[in-house]
JSON list of C-alpha atoms in Angstrom, two decimals:
[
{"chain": "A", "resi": 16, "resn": "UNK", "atom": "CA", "xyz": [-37.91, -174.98, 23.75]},
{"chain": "A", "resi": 17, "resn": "UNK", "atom": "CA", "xyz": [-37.55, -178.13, 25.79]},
{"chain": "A", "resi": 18, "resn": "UNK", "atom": "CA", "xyz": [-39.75, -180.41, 25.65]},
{"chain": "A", "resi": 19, "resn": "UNK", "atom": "CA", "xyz": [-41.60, -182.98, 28.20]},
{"chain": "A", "resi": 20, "resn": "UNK", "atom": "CA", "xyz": [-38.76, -185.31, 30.04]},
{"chain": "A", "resi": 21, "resn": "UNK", "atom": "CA", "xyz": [-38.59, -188.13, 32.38]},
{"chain": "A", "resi": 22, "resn": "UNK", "atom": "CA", "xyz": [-35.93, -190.34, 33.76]},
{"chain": "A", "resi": 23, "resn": "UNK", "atom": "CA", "xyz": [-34.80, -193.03, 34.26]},
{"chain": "A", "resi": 24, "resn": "UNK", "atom": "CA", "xyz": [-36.12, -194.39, 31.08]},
{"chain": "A", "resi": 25, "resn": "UNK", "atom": "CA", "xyz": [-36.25, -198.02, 32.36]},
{"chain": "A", "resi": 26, "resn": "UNK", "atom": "CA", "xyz": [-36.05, -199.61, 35.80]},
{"chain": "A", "resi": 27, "resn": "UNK", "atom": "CA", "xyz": [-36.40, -202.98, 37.52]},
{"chain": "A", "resi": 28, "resn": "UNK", "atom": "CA", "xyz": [-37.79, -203.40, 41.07]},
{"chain": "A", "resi": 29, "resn": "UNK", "atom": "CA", "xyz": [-38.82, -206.07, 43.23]},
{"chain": "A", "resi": 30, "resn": "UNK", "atom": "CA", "xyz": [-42.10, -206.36, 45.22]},
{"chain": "A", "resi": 31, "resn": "UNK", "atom": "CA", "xyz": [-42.36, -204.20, 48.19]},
{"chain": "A", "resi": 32, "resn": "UNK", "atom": "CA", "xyz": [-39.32, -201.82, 46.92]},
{"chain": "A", "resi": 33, "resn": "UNK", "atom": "CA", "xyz": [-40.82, -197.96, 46.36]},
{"chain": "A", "resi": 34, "resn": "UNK", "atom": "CA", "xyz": [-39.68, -196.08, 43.61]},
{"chain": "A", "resi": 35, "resn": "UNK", "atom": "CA", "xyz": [-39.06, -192.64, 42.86]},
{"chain": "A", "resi": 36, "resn": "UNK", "atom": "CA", "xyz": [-40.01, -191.28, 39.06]},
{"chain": "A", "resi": 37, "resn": "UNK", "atom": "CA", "xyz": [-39.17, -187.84, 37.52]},
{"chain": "A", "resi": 38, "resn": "UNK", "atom": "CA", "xyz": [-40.54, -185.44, 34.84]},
{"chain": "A", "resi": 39, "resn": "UNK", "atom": "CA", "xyz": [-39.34, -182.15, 33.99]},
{"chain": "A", "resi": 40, "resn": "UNK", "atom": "CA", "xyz": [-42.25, -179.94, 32.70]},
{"chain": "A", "resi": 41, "resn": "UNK", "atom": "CA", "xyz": [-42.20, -178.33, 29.37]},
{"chain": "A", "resi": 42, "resn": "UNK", "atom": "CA", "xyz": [-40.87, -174.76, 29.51]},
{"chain": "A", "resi": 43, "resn": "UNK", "atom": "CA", "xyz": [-43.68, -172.28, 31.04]},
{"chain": "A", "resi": 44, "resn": "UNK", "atom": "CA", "xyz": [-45.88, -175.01, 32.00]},
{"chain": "A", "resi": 45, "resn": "UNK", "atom": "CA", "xyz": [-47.28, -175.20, 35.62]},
{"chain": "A", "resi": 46, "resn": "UNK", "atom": "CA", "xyz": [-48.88, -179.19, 34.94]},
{"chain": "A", "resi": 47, "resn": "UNK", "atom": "CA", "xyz": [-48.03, -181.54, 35.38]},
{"chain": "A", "resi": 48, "resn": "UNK", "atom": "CA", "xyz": [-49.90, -185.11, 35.02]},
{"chain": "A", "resi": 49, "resn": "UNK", "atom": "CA", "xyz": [-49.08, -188.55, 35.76]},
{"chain": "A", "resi": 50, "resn": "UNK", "atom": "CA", "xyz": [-50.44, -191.68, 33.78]},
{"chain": "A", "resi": 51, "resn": "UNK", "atom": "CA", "xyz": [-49.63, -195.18, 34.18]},
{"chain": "A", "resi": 52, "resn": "UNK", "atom": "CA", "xyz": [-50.00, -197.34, 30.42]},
{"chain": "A", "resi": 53, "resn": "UNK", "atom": "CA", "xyz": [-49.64, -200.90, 31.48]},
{"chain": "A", "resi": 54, "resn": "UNK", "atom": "CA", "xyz": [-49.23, -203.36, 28.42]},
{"chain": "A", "resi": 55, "resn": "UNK", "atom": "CA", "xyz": [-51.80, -203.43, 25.99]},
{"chain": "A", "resi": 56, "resn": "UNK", "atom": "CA", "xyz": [-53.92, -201.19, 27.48]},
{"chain": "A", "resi": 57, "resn": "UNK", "atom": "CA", "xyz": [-54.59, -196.93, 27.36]},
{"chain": "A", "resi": 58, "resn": "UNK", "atom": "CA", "xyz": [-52.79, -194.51, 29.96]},
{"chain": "A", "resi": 59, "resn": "UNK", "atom": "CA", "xyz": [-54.84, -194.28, 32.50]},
{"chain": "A", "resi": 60, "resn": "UNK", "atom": "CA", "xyz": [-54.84, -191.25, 35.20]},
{"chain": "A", "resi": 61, "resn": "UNK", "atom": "CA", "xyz": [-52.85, -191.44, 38.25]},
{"chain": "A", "resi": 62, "resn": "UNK", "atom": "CA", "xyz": [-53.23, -187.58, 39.52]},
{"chain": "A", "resi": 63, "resn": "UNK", "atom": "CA", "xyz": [-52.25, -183.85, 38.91]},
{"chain": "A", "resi": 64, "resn": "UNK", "atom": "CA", "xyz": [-50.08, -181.55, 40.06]},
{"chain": "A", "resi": 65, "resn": "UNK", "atom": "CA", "xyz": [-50.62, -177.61, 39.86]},
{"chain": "A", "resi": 66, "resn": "UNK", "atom": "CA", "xyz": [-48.80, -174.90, 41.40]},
{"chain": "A", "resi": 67, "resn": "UNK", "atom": "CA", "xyz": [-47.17, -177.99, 43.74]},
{"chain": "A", "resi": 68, "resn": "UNK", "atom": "CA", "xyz": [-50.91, -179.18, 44.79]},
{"chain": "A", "resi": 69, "resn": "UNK", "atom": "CA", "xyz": [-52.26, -182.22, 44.15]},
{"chain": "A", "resi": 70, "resn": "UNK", "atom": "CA", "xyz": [-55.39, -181.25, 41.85]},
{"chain": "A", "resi": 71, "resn": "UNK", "atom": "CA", "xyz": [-57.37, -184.03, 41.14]},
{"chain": "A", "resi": 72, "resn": "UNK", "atom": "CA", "xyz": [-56.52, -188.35, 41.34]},
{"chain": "A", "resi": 73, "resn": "UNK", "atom": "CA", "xyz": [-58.08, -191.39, 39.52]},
{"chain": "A", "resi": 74, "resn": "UNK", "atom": "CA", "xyz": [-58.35, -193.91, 41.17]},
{"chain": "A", "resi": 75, "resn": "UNK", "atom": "CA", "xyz": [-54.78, -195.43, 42.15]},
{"chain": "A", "resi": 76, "resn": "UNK", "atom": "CA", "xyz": [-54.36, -196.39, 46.42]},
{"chain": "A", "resi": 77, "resn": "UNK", "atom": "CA", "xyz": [-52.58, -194.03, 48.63]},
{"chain": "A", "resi": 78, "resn": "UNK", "atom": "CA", "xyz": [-49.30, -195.90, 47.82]},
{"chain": "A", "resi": 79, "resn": "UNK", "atom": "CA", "xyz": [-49.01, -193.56, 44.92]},
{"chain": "A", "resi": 80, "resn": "UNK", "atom": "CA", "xyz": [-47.81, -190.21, 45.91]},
{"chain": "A", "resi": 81, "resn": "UNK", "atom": "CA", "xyz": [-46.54, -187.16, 44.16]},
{"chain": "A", "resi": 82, "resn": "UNK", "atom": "CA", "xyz": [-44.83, -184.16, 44.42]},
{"chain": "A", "resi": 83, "resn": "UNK", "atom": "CA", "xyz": [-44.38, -181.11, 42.69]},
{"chain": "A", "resi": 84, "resn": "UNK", "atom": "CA", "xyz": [-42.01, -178.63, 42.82]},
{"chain": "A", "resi": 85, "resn": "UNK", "atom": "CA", "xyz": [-41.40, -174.46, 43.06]},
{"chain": "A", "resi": 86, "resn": "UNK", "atom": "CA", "xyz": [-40.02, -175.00, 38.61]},
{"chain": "A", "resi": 87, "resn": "UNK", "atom": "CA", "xyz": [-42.99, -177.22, 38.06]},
{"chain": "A", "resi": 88, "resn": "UNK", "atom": "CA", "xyz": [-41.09, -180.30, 37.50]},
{"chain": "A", "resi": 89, "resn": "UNK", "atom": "CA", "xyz": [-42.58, -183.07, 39.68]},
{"chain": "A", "resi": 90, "resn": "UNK", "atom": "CA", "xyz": [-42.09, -186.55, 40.79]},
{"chain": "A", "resi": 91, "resn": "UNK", "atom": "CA", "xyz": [-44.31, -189.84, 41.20]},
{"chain": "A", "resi": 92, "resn": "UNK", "atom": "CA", "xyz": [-43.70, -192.26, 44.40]},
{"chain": "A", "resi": 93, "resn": "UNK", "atom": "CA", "xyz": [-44.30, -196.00, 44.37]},
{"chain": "A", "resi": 94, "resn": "UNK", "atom": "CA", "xyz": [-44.34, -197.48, 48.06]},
{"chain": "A", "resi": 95, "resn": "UNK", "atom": "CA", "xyz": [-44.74, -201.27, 48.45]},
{"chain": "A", "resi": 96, "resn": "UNK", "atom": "CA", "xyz": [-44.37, -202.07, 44.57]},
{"chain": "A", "resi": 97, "resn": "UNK", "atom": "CA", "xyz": [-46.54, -205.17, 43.41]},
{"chain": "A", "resi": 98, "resn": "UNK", "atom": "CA", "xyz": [-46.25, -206.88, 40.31]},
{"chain": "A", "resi": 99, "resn": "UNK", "atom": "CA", "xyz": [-49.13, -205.14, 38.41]},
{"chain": "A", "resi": 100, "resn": "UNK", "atom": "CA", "xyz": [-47.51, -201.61, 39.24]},
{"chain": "A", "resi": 101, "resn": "UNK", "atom": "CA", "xyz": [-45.34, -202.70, 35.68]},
{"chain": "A", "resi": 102, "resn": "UNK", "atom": "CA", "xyz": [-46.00, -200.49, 33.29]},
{"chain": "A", "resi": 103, "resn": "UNK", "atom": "CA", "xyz": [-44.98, -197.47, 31.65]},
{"chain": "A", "resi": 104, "resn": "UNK", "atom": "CA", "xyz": [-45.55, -194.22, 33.36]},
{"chain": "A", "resi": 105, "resn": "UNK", "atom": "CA", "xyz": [-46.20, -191.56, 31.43]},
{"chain": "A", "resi": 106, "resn": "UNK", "atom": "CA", "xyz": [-45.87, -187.74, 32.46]},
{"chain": "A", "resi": 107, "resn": "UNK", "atom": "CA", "xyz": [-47.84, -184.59, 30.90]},
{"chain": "A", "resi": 108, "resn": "UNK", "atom": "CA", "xyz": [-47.36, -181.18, 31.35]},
{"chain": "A", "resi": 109, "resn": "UNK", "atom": "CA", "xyz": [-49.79, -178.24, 30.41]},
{"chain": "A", "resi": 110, "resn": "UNK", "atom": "CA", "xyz": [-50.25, -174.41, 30.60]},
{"chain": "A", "resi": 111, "resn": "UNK", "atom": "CA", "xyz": [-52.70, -174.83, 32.82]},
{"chain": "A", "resi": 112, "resn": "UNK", "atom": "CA", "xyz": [-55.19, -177.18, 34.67]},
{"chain": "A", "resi": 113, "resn": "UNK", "atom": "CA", "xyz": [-57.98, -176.62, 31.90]},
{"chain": "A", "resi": 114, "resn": "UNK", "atom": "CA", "xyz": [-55.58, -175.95, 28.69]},
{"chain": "A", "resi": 115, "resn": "UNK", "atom": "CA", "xyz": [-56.82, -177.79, 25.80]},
{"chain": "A", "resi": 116, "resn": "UNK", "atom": "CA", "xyz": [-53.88, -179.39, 25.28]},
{"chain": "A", "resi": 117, "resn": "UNK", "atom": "CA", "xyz": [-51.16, -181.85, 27.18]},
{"chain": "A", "resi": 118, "resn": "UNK", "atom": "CA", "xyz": [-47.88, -182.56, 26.20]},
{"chain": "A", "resi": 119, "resn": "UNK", "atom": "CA", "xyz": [-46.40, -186.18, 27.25]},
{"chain": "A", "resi": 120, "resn": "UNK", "atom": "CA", "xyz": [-43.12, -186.94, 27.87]},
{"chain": "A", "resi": 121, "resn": "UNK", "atom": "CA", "xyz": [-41.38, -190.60, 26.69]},
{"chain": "A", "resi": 122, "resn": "UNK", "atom": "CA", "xyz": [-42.24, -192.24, 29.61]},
{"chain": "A", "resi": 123, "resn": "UNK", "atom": "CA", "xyz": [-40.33, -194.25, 31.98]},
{"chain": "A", "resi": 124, "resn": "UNK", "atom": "CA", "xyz": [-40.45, -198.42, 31.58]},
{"chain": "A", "resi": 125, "resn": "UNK", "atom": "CA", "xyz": [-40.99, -199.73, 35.38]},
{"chain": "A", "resi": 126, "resn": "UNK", "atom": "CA", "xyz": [-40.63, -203.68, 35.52]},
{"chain": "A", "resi": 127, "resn": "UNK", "atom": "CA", "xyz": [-41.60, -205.08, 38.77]},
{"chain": "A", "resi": 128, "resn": "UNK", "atom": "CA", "xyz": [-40.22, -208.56, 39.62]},
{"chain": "B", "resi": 21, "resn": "UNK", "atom": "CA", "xyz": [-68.76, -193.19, 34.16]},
{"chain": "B", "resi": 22, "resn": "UNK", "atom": "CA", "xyz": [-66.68, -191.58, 31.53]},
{"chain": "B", "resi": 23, "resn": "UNK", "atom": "CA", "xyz": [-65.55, -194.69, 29.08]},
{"chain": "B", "resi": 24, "resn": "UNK", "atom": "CA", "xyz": [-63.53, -194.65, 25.76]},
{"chain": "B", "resi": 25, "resn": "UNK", "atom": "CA", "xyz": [-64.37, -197.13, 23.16]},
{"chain": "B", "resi": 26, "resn": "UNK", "atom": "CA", "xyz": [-62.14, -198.35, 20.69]},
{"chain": "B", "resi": 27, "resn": "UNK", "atom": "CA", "xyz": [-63.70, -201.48, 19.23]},
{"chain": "B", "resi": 28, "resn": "UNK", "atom": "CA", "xyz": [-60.49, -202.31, 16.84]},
{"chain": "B", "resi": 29, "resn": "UNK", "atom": "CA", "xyz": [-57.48, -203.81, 18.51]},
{"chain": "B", "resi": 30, "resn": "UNK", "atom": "CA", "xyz": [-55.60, -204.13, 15.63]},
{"chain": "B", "resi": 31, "resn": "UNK", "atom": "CA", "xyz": [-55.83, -203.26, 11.59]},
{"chain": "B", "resi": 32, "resn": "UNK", "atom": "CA", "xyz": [-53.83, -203.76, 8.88]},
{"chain": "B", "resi": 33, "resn": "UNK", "atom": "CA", "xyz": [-54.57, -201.67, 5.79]},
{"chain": "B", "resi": 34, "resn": "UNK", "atom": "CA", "xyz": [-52.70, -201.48, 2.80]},
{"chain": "B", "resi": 35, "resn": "UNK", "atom": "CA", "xyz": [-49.82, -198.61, 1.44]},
{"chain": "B", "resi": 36, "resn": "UNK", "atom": "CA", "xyz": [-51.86, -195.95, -0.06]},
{"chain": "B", "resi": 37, "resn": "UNK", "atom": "CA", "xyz": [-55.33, -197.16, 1.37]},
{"chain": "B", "resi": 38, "resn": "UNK", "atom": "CA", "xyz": [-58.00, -195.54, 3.55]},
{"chain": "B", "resi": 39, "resn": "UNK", "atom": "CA", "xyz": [-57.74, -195.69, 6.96]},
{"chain": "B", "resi": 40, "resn": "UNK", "atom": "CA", "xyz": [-60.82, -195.07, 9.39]},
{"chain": "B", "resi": 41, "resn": "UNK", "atom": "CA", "xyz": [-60.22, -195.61, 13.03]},
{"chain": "B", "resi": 42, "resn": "UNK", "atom": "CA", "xyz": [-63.33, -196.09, 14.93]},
{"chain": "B", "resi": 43, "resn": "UNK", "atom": "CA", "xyz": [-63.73, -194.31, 18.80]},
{"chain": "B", "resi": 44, "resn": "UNK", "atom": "CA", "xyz": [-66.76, -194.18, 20.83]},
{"chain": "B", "resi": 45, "resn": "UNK", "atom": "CA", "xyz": [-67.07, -192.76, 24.26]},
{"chain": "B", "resi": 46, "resn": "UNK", "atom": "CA", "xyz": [-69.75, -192.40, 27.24]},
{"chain": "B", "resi": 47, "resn": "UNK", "atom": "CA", "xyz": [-69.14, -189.11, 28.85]},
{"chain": "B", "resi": 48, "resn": "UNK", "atom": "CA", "xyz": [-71.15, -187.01, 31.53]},
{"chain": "B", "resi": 49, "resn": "UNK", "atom": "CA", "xyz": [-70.03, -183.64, 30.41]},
{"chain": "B", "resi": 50, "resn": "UNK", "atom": "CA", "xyz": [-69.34, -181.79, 27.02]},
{"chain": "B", "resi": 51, "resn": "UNK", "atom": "CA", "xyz": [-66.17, -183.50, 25.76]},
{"chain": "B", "resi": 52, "resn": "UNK", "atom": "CA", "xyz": [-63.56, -182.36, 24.76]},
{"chain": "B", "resi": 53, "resn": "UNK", "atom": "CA", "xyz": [-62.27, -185.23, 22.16]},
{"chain": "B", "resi": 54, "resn": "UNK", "atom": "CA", "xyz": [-58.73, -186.10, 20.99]},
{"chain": "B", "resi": 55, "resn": "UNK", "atom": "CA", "xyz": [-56.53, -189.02, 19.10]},
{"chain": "B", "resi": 56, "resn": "UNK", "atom": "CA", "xyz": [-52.72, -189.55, 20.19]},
{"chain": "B", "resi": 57, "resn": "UNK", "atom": "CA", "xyz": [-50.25, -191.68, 18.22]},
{"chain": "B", "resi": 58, "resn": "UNK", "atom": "CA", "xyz": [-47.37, -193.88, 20.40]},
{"chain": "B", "resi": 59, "resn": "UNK", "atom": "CA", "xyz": [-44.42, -195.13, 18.15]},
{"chain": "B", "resi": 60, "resn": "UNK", "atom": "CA", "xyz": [-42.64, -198.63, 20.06]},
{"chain": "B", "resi": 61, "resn": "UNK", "atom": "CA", "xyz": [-40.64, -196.77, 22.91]},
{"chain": "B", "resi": 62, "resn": "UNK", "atom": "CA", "xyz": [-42.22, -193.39, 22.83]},
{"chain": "B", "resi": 63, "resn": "UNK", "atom": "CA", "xyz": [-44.27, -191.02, 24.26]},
{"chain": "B", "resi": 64, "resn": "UNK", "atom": "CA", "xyz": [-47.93, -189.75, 23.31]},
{"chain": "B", "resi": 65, "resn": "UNK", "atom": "CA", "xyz": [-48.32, -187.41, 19.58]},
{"chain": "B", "resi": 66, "resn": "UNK", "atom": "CA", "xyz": [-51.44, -185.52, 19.65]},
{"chain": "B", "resi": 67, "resn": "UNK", "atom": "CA", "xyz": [-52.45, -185.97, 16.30]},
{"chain": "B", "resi": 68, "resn": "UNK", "atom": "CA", "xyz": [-55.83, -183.77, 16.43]},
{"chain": "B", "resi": 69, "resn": "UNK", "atom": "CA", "xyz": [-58.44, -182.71, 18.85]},
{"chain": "B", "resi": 70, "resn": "UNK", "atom": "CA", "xyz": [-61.90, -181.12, 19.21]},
{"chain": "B", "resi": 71, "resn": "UNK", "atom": "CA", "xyz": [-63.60, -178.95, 21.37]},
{"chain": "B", "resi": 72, "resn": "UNK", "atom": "CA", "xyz": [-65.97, -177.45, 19.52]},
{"chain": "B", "resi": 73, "resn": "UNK", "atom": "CA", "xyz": [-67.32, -175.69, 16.53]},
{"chain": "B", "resi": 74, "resn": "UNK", "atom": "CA", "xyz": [-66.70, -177.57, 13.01]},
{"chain": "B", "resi": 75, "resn": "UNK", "atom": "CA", "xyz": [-67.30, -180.94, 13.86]},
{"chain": "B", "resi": 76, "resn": "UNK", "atom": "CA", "xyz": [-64.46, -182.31, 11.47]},
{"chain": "B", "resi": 77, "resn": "UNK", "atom": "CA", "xyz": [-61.04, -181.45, 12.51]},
{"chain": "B", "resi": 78, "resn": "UNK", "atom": "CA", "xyz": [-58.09, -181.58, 10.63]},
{"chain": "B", "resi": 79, "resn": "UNK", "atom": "CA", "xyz": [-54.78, -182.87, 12.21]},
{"chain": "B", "resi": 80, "resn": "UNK", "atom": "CA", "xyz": [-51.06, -183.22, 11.57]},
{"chain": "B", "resi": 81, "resn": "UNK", "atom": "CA", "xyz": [-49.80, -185.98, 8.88]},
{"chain": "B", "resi": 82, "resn": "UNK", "atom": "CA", "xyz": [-52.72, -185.60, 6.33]},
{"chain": "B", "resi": 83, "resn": "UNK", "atom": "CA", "xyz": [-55.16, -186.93, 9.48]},
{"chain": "B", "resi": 84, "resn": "UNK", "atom": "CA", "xyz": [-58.37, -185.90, 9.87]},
{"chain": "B", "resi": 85, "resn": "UNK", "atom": "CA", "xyz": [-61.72, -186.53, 12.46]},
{"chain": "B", "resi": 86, "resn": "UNK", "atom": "CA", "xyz": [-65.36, -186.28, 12.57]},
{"chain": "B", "resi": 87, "resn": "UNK", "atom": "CA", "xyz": [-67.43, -185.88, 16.04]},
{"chain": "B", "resi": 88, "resn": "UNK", "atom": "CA", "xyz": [-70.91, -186.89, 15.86]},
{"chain": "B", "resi": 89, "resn": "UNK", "atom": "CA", "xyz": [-72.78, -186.04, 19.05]},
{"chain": "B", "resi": 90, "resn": "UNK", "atom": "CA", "xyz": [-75.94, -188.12, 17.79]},
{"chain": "B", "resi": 91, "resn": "UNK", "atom": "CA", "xyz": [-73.38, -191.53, 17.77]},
{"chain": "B", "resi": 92, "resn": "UNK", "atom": "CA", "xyz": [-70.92, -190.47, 20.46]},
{"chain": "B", "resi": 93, "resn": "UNK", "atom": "CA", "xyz": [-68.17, -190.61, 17.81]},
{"chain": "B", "resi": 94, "resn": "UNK", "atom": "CA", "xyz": [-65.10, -189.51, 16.79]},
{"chain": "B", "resi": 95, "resn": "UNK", "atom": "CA", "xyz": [-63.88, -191.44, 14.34]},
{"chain": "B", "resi": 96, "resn": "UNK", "atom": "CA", "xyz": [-59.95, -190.71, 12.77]},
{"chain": "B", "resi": 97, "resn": "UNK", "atom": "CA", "xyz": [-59.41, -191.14, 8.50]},
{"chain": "B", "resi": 98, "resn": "UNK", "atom": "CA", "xyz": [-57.09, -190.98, 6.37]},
{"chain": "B", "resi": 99, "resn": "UNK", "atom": "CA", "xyz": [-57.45, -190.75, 2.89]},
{"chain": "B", "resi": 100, "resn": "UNK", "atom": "CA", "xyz": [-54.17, -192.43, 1.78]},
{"chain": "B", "resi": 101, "resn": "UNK", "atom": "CA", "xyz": [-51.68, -194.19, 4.45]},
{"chain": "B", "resi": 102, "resn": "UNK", "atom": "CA", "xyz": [-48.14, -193.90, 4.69]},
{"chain": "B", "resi": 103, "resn": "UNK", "atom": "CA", "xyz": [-45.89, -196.64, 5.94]},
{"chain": "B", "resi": 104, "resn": "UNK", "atom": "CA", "xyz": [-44.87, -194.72, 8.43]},
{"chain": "B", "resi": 105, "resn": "UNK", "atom": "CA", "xyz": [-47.98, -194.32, 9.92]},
{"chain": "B", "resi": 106, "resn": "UNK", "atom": "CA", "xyz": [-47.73, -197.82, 11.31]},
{"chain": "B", "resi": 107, "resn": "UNK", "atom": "CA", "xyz": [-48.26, -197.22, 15.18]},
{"chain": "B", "resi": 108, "resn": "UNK", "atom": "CA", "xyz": [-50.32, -197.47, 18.47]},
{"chain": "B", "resi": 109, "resn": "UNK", "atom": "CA", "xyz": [-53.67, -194.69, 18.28]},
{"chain": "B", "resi": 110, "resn": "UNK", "atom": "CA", "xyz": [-55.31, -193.51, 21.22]},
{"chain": "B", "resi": 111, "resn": "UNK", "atom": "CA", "xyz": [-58.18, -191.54, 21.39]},
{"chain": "B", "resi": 112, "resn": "UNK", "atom": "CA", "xyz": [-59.46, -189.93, 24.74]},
{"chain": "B", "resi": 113, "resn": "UNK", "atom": "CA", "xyz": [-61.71, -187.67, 25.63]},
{"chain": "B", "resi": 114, "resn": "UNK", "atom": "CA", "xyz": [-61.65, -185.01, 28.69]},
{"chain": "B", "resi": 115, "resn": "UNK", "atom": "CA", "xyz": [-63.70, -181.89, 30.19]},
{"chain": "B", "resi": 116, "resn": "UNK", "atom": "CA", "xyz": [-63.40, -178.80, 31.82]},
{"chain": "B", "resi": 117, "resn": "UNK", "atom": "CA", "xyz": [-65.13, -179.89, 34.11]},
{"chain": "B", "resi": 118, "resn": "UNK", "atom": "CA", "xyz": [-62.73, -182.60, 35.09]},
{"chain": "B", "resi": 119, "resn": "UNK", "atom": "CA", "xyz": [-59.58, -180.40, 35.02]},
{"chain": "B", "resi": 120, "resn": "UNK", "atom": "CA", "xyz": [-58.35, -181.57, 32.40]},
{"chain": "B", "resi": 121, "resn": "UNK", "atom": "CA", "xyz": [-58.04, -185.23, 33.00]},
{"chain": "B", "resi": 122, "resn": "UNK", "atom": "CA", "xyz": [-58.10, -187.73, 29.62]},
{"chain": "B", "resi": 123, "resn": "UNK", "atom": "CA", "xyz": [-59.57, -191.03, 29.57]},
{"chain": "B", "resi": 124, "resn": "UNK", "atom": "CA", "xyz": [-58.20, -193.23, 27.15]},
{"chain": "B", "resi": 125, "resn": "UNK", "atom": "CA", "xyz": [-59.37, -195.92, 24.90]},
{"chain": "B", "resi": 126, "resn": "UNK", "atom": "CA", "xyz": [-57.27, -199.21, 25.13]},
{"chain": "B", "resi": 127, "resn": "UNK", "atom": "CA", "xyz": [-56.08, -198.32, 21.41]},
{"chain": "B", "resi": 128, "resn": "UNK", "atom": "CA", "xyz": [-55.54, -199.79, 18.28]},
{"chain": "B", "resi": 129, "resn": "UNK", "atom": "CA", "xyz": [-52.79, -200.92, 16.30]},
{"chain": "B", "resi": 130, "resn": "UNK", "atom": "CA", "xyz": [-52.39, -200.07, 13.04]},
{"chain": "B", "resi": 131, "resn": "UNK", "atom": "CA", "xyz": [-49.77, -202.60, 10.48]},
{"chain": "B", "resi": 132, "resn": "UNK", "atom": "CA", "xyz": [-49.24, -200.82, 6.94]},
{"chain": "B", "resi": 133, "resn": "UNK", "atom": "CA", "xyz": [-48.39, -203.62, 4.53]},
{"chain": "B", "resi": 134, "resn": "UNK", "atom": "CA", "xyz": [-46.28, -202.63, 1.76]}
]
């Protein structure tokens, strides 16, 4: 069984650039969450995906979009990068919207300049 | 507002000492309660959770936690730590009624000193 991945695994940007993350979803898994982990600090929650609908967003601007796809994998869009958007961004995938349990991927290291 | 606690930014224990880990959260539905562990470069380990029932929970690596409504804790021990159990340790808590969103502490890093 495959687990939780996400590429690139590091990136540099400049401000205003957008960037395009990815996450393939755990085998069987319909998912998928995004978090964004800057340094020292938690993950915090960006938004869900399920069934290719956004289902549910913390509180991140407009500039941060997803998408999610018919196999469940699902991507996360940065427009108009600033320099506070570094951080890691971390992608979960579960069974379902209420399963007990999610299961993160490695993350992908985003370094704005 | 739903808010994670984790009042320890960093501890250093000893090879073969006790660990305790303390977590406290403010949360506006039944919580559902968890601790992750984040090695330099990796992803999120679940490590335990709790949803209900038995209040203490037993995880992977000899870890163990205890929720206590009456404190709005959920602290994570370990009777004797490894070296390897030097990392980063999250706990967050979520709810059904929040589909299944976490809020997490800011963590705390633990140093094993040989």
């Amino acid at each position: 069984e495959t687990g939780v991945t996400q590429s690139p695994t590091h990136l540099i940007k400049t401000r205003g650039q957008q960037v395009t993350l990815r996450c393939s979803s755990q085998s069987g898994h319909n998912t998928v969450s995004w978090y964004q982990q800057a340094l020292g600090q938690g993950p915090q929650f960006i938004f869900q995906y399920y069934r290719e609908e956004e289902n549910g967003r913390g509180n991140f601007p407009p500039r941060f979009s997803g998408l999610q796809f018919p196999n469940y994998s699902s991507e996360l869009n940065v427009n108009a990068l600033e320099l506070d958007d570094s951080a890691l961004y971390l992608c979960a995938s579960s069974l379902a919207p209420t399963a007990d349990e999610q299961f993160f991927g490695p993350g992908t290291r985003l370094t704005v300049l | 507002a739903q808010s994670v606690t984790q009042p320890d930014i960093h501890i250093t224990v000893s090879e073969g000492a006790s660990l305790e880990l303390r977590c406290n959260y403010s949360y506006g539905a039944t919580p559902y309660l968890f601790w992750y562990v984040q090695s330099p470069g990796q992803g999120l380990q679940l490590l335990l959770k709790y949803f209900s029932g038995d209040t203490l929970v037993q995880g992977i690596k000899g870890f163990e936690a205890e929720f206590k409504r009456s404190q709005s804790s959920f602290n994570l021990r370990k009777p004797s730590v490894h070296w390897s159990d030097a990392a980063e340790y999250f706990c967050a808590v979520g709810a059904m009624e929040y589909g299944n969103k976490l809020v997490f502490g800011a963590g705390t890093i633990l140093r094993v000193k040989s």
